[in-house]
Amino acid sequence: MADVLVKETTNPYEIVKGQIRHACEALELPEIAYELLKAPKRFLEVQIPVRMDDGTVRLFTGYRSQHNDALGPTKGGIRFHPAVHPDEVRALSMWMTLKCSLLGLPLGGGKGGVVCNPKEMSERELEELSRGYIRAIAPIVGPEKDVPAPDVYTNPQIMAWMMDEYSRLEGRNVFGLITGKPVEVGGSLGRSEATGRGCVVTVARAAERIGLDLTRATVAVQGFGNAGSVAARLIAERGARVVAVSDSKGGIHAPGGLDVDAVLRHKRESGTVLGFPGAREIGNEELLTLDVDILIPAALENQLTAENAPRVRARIVGEAANGPTTPEADAILRRNGVLVIPDVLANAGGVTVSYFEWVQNLYNFYWTEGEVNQRLEEMMGRAFDRVYAMHRERGVSMREAADMVAVQRVYDAMKARGWLH
Ligand code: GLU
């Protein structure tokens, strides 16, 4: 056990660097490719003063990382969480580069974060923090530079405040600054469901490939936020039985299946999935090793570890979260024949519809929800097929295949731009 703890790699920055290095080597790219990709091109740290409701002024620390913009403006969410760390933000921006590239978007990778606990802040304090953060990073963002979006514990309202503050600074409406906005102010239909929807598209394709009938499959979902709650609802709509879900307070298990809409209502009213009638309470750890066909980690990094991975019983893991699996766990899952759909593929639906939102803002021409969902499903399906084909042809894992496809495209763009000599 101690041995396992010593060896486990949990710094997301080290993890993503390892993934990129591995892809560069497998593609036999010149050393300069890795040199250019191993760290963000630009990293900003800011201090944001906020007048709290008790009259005191508190200083919050925020970050914005712009990893690589060879393919287009950098793109990626903003996380509000007490555990936000600069290396985590760096890593998340690097995964964004891979994600945007893999999906064929004309965008690079960025990410932001603020160290705070939004659950303990009033609406007014949150608004002031959101406006202060965007003011602090305003010099380096914009529709043609870097386009933020929601992430863990941020939402459309926060995006609206940030868009409004930036528009005030500019003296005009700049809807294309940020995506994931409410539909009333330039948001795209389908954006709030996009991450979960994209994840379910990839899980359904994976199930087809391994001969698993979704209508007979059981599912456990860790995390019941932007991604997890939607993934649970949509996979249930496709006939699968969602038997367990969890949030930061713990999980619930009902072998006969959960009514996902009813759990959503329960969480909206009580603030947690716990206490849902007819379900047994379980820990987050127990959820990951339940006897289910499909496991969807949709919370934070480093949930599947060398310690619990040997006990994972699912046949498919669909990574709706970013970085939920440590490299050590990844190797164990692979050895045990679990098909892992990597985060850069499984959760890329969010940024894909963010791209649609940005395009709609720039054109000032808006699509129907049907158009958005259809294009999303096509693009996710195509990306899945490409990764799956590489996985089979080259005998590499789905993660290695995704990283190879993604790194190759960024490399080609850097080469065309003359960055390599
Ligand atoms: N935060 C999401 C992600 O990790 C979405 C980013 C975006 O829409 O730009 O992919």
XYZ file of C-alpha atoms and ligand atoms in Angstrom:
431
model
C 0.000 0.000 0.000
C 2.722 2.470 1.029
C 4.601 1.417 -2.068
C 1.579 2.201 -4.226
C 1.173 5.640 -2.648
C 4.815 6.498 -3.259
C 4.658 5.528 -6.902
C 1.308 7.034 -7.865
C 1.507 10.085 -10.134
C -1.191 12.525 -9.096
C 0.152 15.902 -10.251
C -1.988 16.529 -13.353
C 0.779 18.612 -14.933
C 3.214 15.683 -14.712
C 0.511 13.368 -16.038
C -0.325 15.429 -19.131
C 3.351 16.053 -19.873
C 3.879 12.286 -19.825
C 0.959 11.787 -22.190
C 2.233 14.391 -24.652
C 5.786 13.053 -24.524
C 4.517 9.556 -25.178
C 2.447 10.748 -28.175
C 5.416 12.694 -29.611
C 7.569 9.569 -29.318
C 4.975 7.269 -30.862
C 4.585 9.708 -33.760
C 8.373 10.018 -34.048
C 8.197 13.819 -33.974
C 11.369 15.886 -33.596
C 12.310 16.827 -30.018
C 11.278 20.450 -30.576
C 7.619 19.345 -30.772
C 7.665 18.205 -27.158
C 9.693 21.241 -26.096
C 6.978 23.513 -27.512
C 4.122 21.521 -25.985
C 5.430 20.706 -22.520
C 4.439 24.010 -20.911
C 1.859 26.756 -21.503
C 2.886 29.579 -23.787
C 1.505 32.085 -21.285
C 0.488 31.808 -17.628
C -1.020 34.633 -15.614
C -1.601 34.849 -11.867
C -3.912 37.537 -10.515
C -5.114 38.784 -7.133
C -8.781 39.747 -6.898
C -10.043 41.868 -3.975
C -13.687 41.219 -3.037
C -15.722 43.115 -0.451
C -17.411 40.373 1.546
C -20.897 40.699 3.023
C -19.440 41.214 6.510
C -17.670 44.382 5.302
C -14.135 42.972 5.176
C -12.102 42.821 1.965
C -10.751 39.412 0.997
C -8.112 38.731 -1.609
C -8.651 35.769 -3.953
C -5.998 34.251 -6.210
C -6.842 33.396 -9.813
C -4.998 31.947 -12.806
C -5.344 31.858 -16.578
C -3.227 29.495 -18.616
C -2.878 29.683 -22.405
C -1.144 26.543 -23.518
C -0.997 26.563 -27.308
C -2.716 28.683 -29.956
C -1.314 27.136 -33.139
C -4.802 26.064 -34.243
C -6.653 29.216 -33.174
C -7.599 31.305 -30.127
C -7.146 29.418 -26.863
C -10.305 27.997 -25.298
C -11.239 26.488 -21.982
C -13.282 26.830 -18.847
C -12.851 28.624 -15.534
C -12.918 26.550 -12.368
C -14.011 27.960 -8.987
C -12.822 25.493 -6.353
C -10.892 25.582 -3.045
C -8.321 23.091 -4.395
C -7.462 25.009 -7.592
C -3.673 24.820 -8.043
C -1.456 26.440 -10.698
C -0.185 23.058 -11.930
C -3.754 21.835 -12.199
C -4.735 24.871 -14.302
C -1.678 24.328 -16.517
C -2.592 20.696 -17.033
C -6.228 21.450 -17.747
C -5.184 23.967 -20.426
C -2.991 21.301 -22.038
C -5.858 18.810 -22.088
C -7.925 21.550 -23.775
C -5.327 21.798 -26.563
C -5.605 18.052 -27.127
C -9.415 18.129 -26.954
C -9.865 20.980 -29.428
C -7.371 19.415 -31.795
C -8.935 15.965 -31.596
C -12.373 17.345 -32.426
C -11.002 19.281 -35.382
C -11.899 22.690 -33.903
C -10.019 25.841 -35.010
C -9.088 26.514 -31.365
C -6.160 26.083 -29.011
C -6.107 25.201 -25.315
C -6.597 27.454 -22.302
C -7.963 27.199 -18.774
C -8.625 29.365 -15.748
C -9.224 28.889 -12.071
C -9.933 30.831 -8.908
C -9.131 29.479 -5.453
C -12.440 29.915 -3.625
C -15.374 27.975 -2.235
C -18.457 29.180 -4.115
C -20.683 27.057 -1.863
C -19.805 29.348 1.047
C -20.228 32.628 -0.857
C -23.330 34.759 -1.337
C -24.628 35.574 -4.796
C -23.327 39.145 -4.465
C -19.854 38.027 -3.403
C -19.732 35.576 -6.310
C -20.757 38.289 -8.759
C -18.032 40.614 -7.481
C -15.448 37.829 -7.694
C -16.519 36.932 -11.252
C -16.370 40.548 -12.412
C -13.036 41.093 -10.640
C -11.505 37.987 -12.205
C -12.443 38.910 -15.767
C -11.176 42.494 -15.235
C -7.887 41.086 -14.014
C -7.402 38.823 -17.047
C -9.033 41.208 -19.572
C -5.740 42.181 -21.259
C -5.123 38.609 -22.421
C -8.649 37.394 -23.324
C -11.097 38.250 -26.117
C -12.951 36.543 -28.972
C -9.817 36.386 -31.119
C -7.367 35.670 -28.298
C -8.722 33.413 -25.581
C -12.338 32.411 -24.954
C -13.276 31.148 -21.455
C -16.287 28.983 -20.487
C -17.768 27.169 -17.466
C -16.017 24.374 -15.588
C -16.302 22.874 -12.091
C -18.614 25.040 -9.894
C -19.110 27.793 -12.490
C -22.307 28.235 -14.498
C -24.143 30.357 -17.135
C -24.891 33.150 -14.630
C -21.181 33.561 -13.875
C -20.453 33.628 -17.625
C -23.096 36.360 -18.061
C -21.482 38.542 -15.364
C -18.073 38.115 -16.953
C -19.384 38.905 -20.454
C -21.158 41.984 -19.086
C -18.097 43.264 -17.237
C -15.840 42.799 -20.257
C -18.450 44.478 -22.511
C -18.483 47.482 -20.136
C -14.697 47.749 -20.349
C -14.864 47.615 -24.149
C -17.858 49.935 -24.439
C -19.757 47.479 -26.657
C -21.398 44.068 -26.449
C -18.800 41.339 -26.762
C -20.853 38.124 -26.673
C -18.019 36.164 -28.296
C -15.774 36.738 -25.248
C -17.020 33.713 -23.370
C -19.212 30.651 -23.958
C -21.681 28.773 -21.812
C -23.749 31.948 -21.378
C -27.490 31.925 -20.695
C -29.432 31.741 -24.006
C -30.903 35.215 -23.401
C -27.444 36.784 -23.813
C -25.882 34.884 -26.674
C -25.715 31.406 -25.186
C -26.205 28.442 -27.499
C -29.115 26.086 -27.211
C -27.814 22.693 -26.125
C -24.640 24.041 -24.453
C -25.580 23.201 -20.881
C -26.217 19.571 -21.866
C -23.328 19.261 -24.310
C -20.661 17.619 -22.133
C -23.032 14.929 -20.877
C -24.556 14.405 -24.318
C -21.163 14.033 -25.989
C -20.063 11.586 -23.328
C -23.120 9.416 -23.884
C -22.535 9.433 -27.661
C -19.034 8.028 -27.139
C -20.159 5.500 -24.522
C -22.919 4.262 -26.849
C -20.402 3.804 -29.687
C -18.015 1.978 -27.381
C -20.824 -0.305 -26.207
C -21.649 -1.128 -29.820
C -18.014 -2.002 -30.547
C -17.717 -4.430 -27.631
C -21.163 -5.929 -28.172
C -22.776 -4.510 -25.028
C -26.508 -3.876 -25.388
C -27.163 -0.463 -23.770
C -30.755 -1.377 -22.933
C -29.434 -4.183 -20.707
C -26.505 -2.239 -19.300
C -26.106 -0.841 -15.793
C -24.359 2.471 -15.119
C -22.722 4.272 -12.173
C -22.003 8.009 -12.393
C -19.597 9.769 -10.036
C -20.400 13.500 -9.839
C -23.815 15.040 -10.406
C -22.926 18.465 -11.798
C -22.744 20.019 -15.290
C -21.523 16.781 -16.861
C -22.617 13.875 -14.651
C -26.259 14.738 -14.102
C -26.871 15.150 -17.841
C -24.905 12.023 -18.761
C -26.994 10.045 -16.257
C -30.256 11.403 -17.663
C -29.349 10.860 -21.317
C -27.955 7.358 -20.884
C -31.134 6.426 -19.022
C -33.110 7.845 -21.985
C -31.238 5.401 -24.200
C -32.518 2.558 -22.062
C -29.587 1.899 -19.720
C -30.234 1.431 -15.999
C -28.495 4.065 -13.844
C -28.026 2.281 -10.530
C -25.746 4.708 -8.674
C -24.876 8.402 -8.648
C -22.922 10.582 -6.262
C -21.935 14.160 -5.464
C -19.276 15.686 -3.209
C -21.233 14.612 -0.108
C -21.564 10.915 -1.060
C -23.488 8.522 -3.236
C -26.718 6.555 -3.569
C -27.253 3.039 -4.929
C -30.468 1.381 -6.085
C -29.868 -1.918 -7.934
C -33.314 -1.703 -9.555
C -32.385 1.649 -11.118
C -32.771 5.311 -10.143
C -35.314 7.738 -11.597
C -32.686 10.280 -12.663
C -35.143 13.179 -13.053
C -36.448 12.560 -9.555
C -32.862 12.506 -8.185
C -32.230 15.829 -9.961
C -35.300 17.357 -8.325
C -34.216 15.968 -4.951
C -30.736 17.480 -5.356
C -32.169 20.827 -6.441
C -34.342 20.948 -3.307
C -31.966 19.510 -0.706
C -28.542 20.354 -2.178
C -27.414 16.714 -2.367
C -28.356 13.355 -3.852
C -28.121 11.865 -0.341
C -31.431 11.079 1.318
C -33.087 10.093 -1.951
C -35.963 7.779 -1.010
C -35.525 4.087 -1.750
C -31.753 4.211 -2.294
C -28.914 2.941 -0.116
C -26.197 5.448 0.750
C -22.707 4.581 -0.439
C -19.317 6.279 -0.459
C -17.714 7.678 -3.581
C -15.107 4.928 -3.380
C -17.700 2.155 -3.304
C -19.443 3.668 -6.329
C -16.308 3.299 -8.456
C -16.048 -0.434 -7.824
C -19.724 -1.383 -8.080
C -20.691 -4.315 -10.277
C -21.877 -2.254 -13.278
C -21.224 -2.384 -17.021
C -20.439 1.301 -17.467
C -18.676 3.706 -15.109
C -18.771 7.450 -15.748
C -16.405 9.478 -13.535
C -17.746 13.024 -13.865
C -16.168 14.819 -10.903
C -12.519 15.674 -10.319
C -9.013 14.377 -11.072
C -7.327 11.271 -9.654
C -10.411 9.280 -8.656
C -9.354 5.983 -10.248
C -6.058 5.061 -8.648
C -3.675 2.109 -8.406
C -5.484 1.249 -5.204
C -9.063 0.966 -6.519
C -8.494 0.289 -10.248
C -7.942 -3.485 -9.749
C -11.460 -3.638 -8.274
C -13.233 -1.725 -11.070
C -15.774 -4.088 -12.578
C -17.145 -1.918 -15.394
C -16.359 -2.898 -18.991
C -16.426 0.697 -20.197
C -15.158 3.802 -18.396
C -16.338 7.073 -19.999
C -14.282 9.931 -18.599
C -16.694 12.871 -18.374
C -14.300 14.527 -15.888
C -10.856 15.800 -16.805
C -8.030 13.568 -15.582
C -10.073 11.176 -13.388
C -7.637 8.262 -13.925
C -4.012 8.206 -12.768
C -1.478 6.702 -15.204
C -0.997 3.763 -12.844
C -4.744 3.095 -12.735
C -4.900 3.487 -16.497
C -2.349 0.691 -16.970
C -4.262 -1.583 -14.587
C -7.589 -0.970 -16.332
C -5.991 -1.682 -19.674
C -4.484 -4.937 -18.422
C -7.898 -5.942 -17.116
C -9.537 -5.340 -20.502
C -11.569 -2.277 -19.480
C -12.231 0.029 -22.441
C -11.421 3.551 -21.211
C -12.788 6.392 -23.346
C -10.294 9.143 -22.455
C -11.370 12.544 -21.162
C -10.085 14.440 -24.195
C -12.603 12.467 -26.253
C -15.410 11.603 -23.816
C -15.910 15.124 -22.441
C -15.131 17.096 -25.612
C -18.828 17.719 -26.281
C -18.732 20.766 -24.009
C -16.050 22.605 -25.913
C -17.530 21.489 -29.229
C -20.811 23.260 -28.496
C -18.803 26.147 -27.018
C -17.231 26.405 -30.459
C -20.733 26.457 -31.997
C -21.715 29.196 -29.518
C -18.675 31.304 -30.401
C -19.412 30.913 -34.135
C -23.058 31.925 -33.569
C -21.903 34.996 -31.611
C -19.456 36.043 -34.328
C -22.105 35.613 -37.057
C -24.973 36.857 -34.895
C -27.019 34.043 -36.378
C -28.485 31.411 -34.080
C -29.116 27.710 -34.605
C -31.954 25.481 -33.399
C -31.333 22.973 -30.634
C -31.815 20.187 -33.183
C -29.060 21.609 -35.392
C -26.688 21.924 -32.438
C -27.307 18.377 -31.209
C -27.058 16.858 -34.666
C -23.735 18.523 -35.421
C -22.430 17.626 -31.965
C -23.340 13.974 -32.441
C -21.729 13.879 -35.881
C -18.491 15.423 -34.662
C -18.252 13.268 -31.531
C -19.024 10.151 -33.574
C -16.358 10.986 -36.120
C -13.740 11.666 -33.445
C -14.625 8.424 -31.686
C -14.296 6.392 -34.889
C -10.931 7.926 -35.672
C -9.565 7.176 -32.200
C -11.040 3.677 -32.172
C -9.506 2.892 -35.569
C -6.055 4.048 -34.404
C -6.478 2.042 -31.170
C -7.150 -1.127 -33.186
C -4.630 -0.551 -35.966
C -1.680 0.437 -33.803
C -2.519 -1.698 -30.787
C -2.423 1.314 -28.465
C -4.948 2.309 -25.784
C -7.813 4.663 -26.642
C -5.999 7.365 -24.636
C -2.740 6.914 -26.500
C -4.640 6.925 -29.803
C -6.526 10.136 -28.912
C -3.322 11.862 -27.818
C -1.580 10.814 -31.034
C -4.350 12.106 -33.309
C -4.487 15.364 -31.325
C -0.733 16.004 -31.090
C -0.252 15.288 -34.800
C -2.726 18.018 -35.791
C -1.190 20.610 -33.460
C 2.252 19.635 -34.738
C 1.165 20.081 -38.359
C -0.210 23.551 -37.544
C 2.976 24.580 -35.700
C 5.026 23.325 -38.615
C 2.927 25.196 -41.182
C 3.311 28.371 -39.122
C 7.083 28.013 -39.078
C 7.417 27.496 -35.312
C 9.735 24.537 -35.625
C 12.789 26.114 -37.118
N -14.714 23.223 -19.073
C -15.078 22.404 -20.200
C -13.954 21.417 -20.511
O -13.173 21.078 -19.665
C -15.551 23.204 -21.397
C -14.575 24.179 -21.974
C -15.170 25.104 -23.029
O -16.350 24.957 -23.332
O -14.439 25.958 -23.517
O -13.873 20.909 -21.594
